[in-house]
């Protein structure tokens, strides 16, 4: 359409405005959202596998074939098309045979919250864009900090995910460390890069890669992260941490932060938080706890004790979109001392002038590294109001118990090796059968296990993850589905065994 064709452009705006969500169109909204909701519900009712095994190239073709400059007739037509380009081949986390990553089945009250928060579309940066939403977010931050026992001066903010929470924690830790360094007269006038060069972050060898990425984004570089060895159960070894701290400080380096992980992504292992807290106090280092995965333990009735010591942290990451069964995204960063959030405060005249802070107008942007920000807190609010904290905790407890039972199954199975006993709801294991009483070699197992994973993924019958431990290839289950049964997981184990035996047989034939 030529740009100067005002007549038809006005007409277009008139018809497009029928799609604006407002009082006039409220009934259209209801009708169309119901169509969408019905489409998903029908889909979920009819889905028998977590995936179809579609190849990326096939989907790329189908998506590329859509003419984005030519809209369809209506929402119904777009939903029909969506079946082809998305819904048929999506990966479904609610399916009991999805056992790969830290994705959870989601709870319905949170989906109701999701519909409401995106329709009202509050933005959490300032009070004049959010009002009650800000109060609800603040209440949930206080509730979470209370459960973590961070003390009465605690505060925090919702974020997009654990990676962002970790980044913000380390940003605060970095700026705090720089502020402390600048108090020394020799450093007062030094430019920032010279100070940053001396800062180090300590995290276990099994910590999340977002620690390295954060270090990179913070101008420190990957190699500012000192990897602390773990004991055999994949928890940080406090003696190794103590030694690393001595070595770094002897070299004139500054331990800016120590990161304890409460629930490592692969093993669910919880670092010895009390010991780490004591060392961080000795070295005047920021103690951050990455509880992106283990955070759900704060509502667990049976396993809450696994988080003992978390209340000693200076900051904590919690991912509600993992172990609180919330839709992506929903996470929070909590800090022990609310005043530390000043390290991310920047007053902009047009948005959040300093005068507003002085007048105590609650502008959440003062605490966040985002500006426009979703009201994700509403999903958790609805969840707590309908299901309750104990109910959510019970769902996580089920997943932890299931993992223990699957651990027993795998440990007793001569074709599989369990790397370590499950600590939360993950299992790291590999297929390594024996032939004539001798297990296949490490190298054969290394080739075999990623191939098994790919083969099962290609059938779509189950989705499992893979990881490396000490340079060797393993398979991984992450269990977060309270409705999955031991039989469901045993069936996945059979799929893996079958695929493995077939791959081995083909291998043998090729070598014969
Ligand atoms: C998942 C995870 C993260 C990252 O969280 P996202 O929400 O995916 O950004 C960080 N740390 C740990 C331990 C995790 O398991």
PDB file of C-alpha atoms and ligand atoms in Angstrom, residues 102 159-166 206-211 261-266 290-294 317-319 321-322 328-331, ligand 1:
ATOM      1  CA  UNK A 102      13.951 -27.342  34.960  1.00  0.00           C
ATOM      2  CA  UNK A 159      13.111 -10.368  37.706  1.00  0.00           C
ATOM      3  CA  UNK A 160      12.817 -12.216  34.424  1.00  0.00           C
ATOM      4  CA  UNK A 161      14.675 -15.301  35.652  1.00  0.00           C
ATOM      5  CA  UNK A 162      17.513 -16.741  37.651  1.00  0.00           C
ATOM      6  CA  UNK A 163      20.138 -15.462  35.239  1.00  0.00           C
ATOM      7  CA  UNK A 164      18.929 -11.920  35.695  1.00  0.00           C
ATOM      8  CA  UNK A 165      18.610 -12.335  39.452  1.00  0.00           C
ATOM      9  CA  UNK A 166      22.189 -13.600  39.620  1.00  0.00           C
ATOM     10  CA  UNK A 206      28.841 -27.193  39.646  1.00  0.00           C
ATOM     11  CA  UNK A 207      27.406 -23.661  39.837  1.00  0.00           C
ATOM     12  CA  UNK A 208      25.294 -22.207  37.037  1.00  0.00           C
ATOM     13  CA  UNK A 209      26.936 -20.697  33.950  1.00  0.00           C
ATOM     14  CA  UNK A 210      25.047 -17.440  34.484  1.00  0.00           C
ATOM     15  CA  UNK A 211      27.716 -16.641  37.100  1.00  0.00           C
ATOM     16  CA  UNK A 261      24.263 -22.818  45.037  1.00  0.00           C
ATOM     17  CA  UNK A 262      21.144 -24.189  46.705  1.00  0.00           C
ATOM     18  CA  UNK A 263      20.148 -26.803  44.175  1.00  0.00           C
ATOM     19  CA  UNK A 264      22.701 -27.188  41.404  1.00  0.00           C
ATOM     20  CA  UNK A 265      21.132 -27.527  37.978  1.00  0.00           C
ATOM     21  CA  UNK A 266      22.560 -30.985  37.305  1.00  0.00           C
ATOM     22  CA  UNK A 290      21.691 -19.066  43.912  1.00  0.00           C
ATOM     23  CA  UNK A 291      18.506 -20.890  44.929  1.00  0.00           C
ATOM     24  CA  UNK A 292      16.985 -20.700  41.445  1.00  0.00           C
ATOM     25  CA  UNK A 293      16.163 -24.391  41.715  1.00  0.00           C
ATOM     26  CA  UNK A 294      16.167 -25.078  45.464  1.00  0.00           C
ATOM     27  CA  UNK A 317      17.962 -15.858  43.780  1.00  0.00           C
ATOM     28  CA  UNK A 318      14.632 -17.704  43.666  1.00  0.00           C
ATOM     29  CA  UNK A 319      13.024 -18.908  40.428  1.00  0.00           C
ATOM     30  CA  UNK A 321       9.083 -20.507  37.262  1.00  0.00           C
ATOM     31  CA  UNK A 322      10.923 -23.646  38.314  1.00  0.00           C
ATOM     32  CA  UNK A 328       7.811 -18.350  32.467  1.00  0.00           C
ATOM     33  CA  UNK A 329       8.814 -15.812  33.528  1.00  0.00           C
ATOM     34  CA  UNK A 330       8.833 -15.358  37.285  1.00  0.00           C
ATOM     35  CA  UNK A 331      11.876 -14.958  39.497  1.00  0.00           C
TER      36      UNK A 331
HETATM   37  C1  LIG B   1      17.935 -22.358  36.057  1.00  0.00           C
HETATM   38  C2  LIG B   1      19.032 -21.866  36.867  1.00  0.00           C
HETATM   39  C3  LIG B   1      19.512 -20.561  36.695  1.00  0.00           C
HETATM   40  C4  LIG B   1      19.042 -19.674  35.577  1.00  0.00           C
HETATM   41  O1  LIG B   1      17.711 -19.323  35.720  1.00  0.00           O
HETATM   42  P1  LIG B   1      16.866 -18.826  34.467  1.00  0.00           P
HETATM   43  O2  LIG B   1      15.537 -18.573  35.062  1.00  0.00           O
HETATM   44  O3  LIG B   1      16.871 -19.956  33.471  1.00  0.00           O
HETATM   45  O4  LIG B   1      17.516 -17.616  33.923  1.00  0.00           O
HETATM   46  C5  LIG B   1      20.472 -20.112  37.568  1.00  0.00           C
HETATM   47  N1  LIG B   1      20.963 -20.906  38.528  1.00  0.00           N
HETATM   48  C6  LIG B   1      20.549 -22.183  38.698  1.00  0.00           C
HETATM   49  C7  LIG B   1      21.151 -23.011  39.789  1.00  0.00           C
HETATM   50  C8  LIG B   1      19.567 -22.707  37.862  1.00  0.00           C
HETATM   51  O5  LIG B   1      19.170 -23.971  38.012  1.00  0.00           O
END
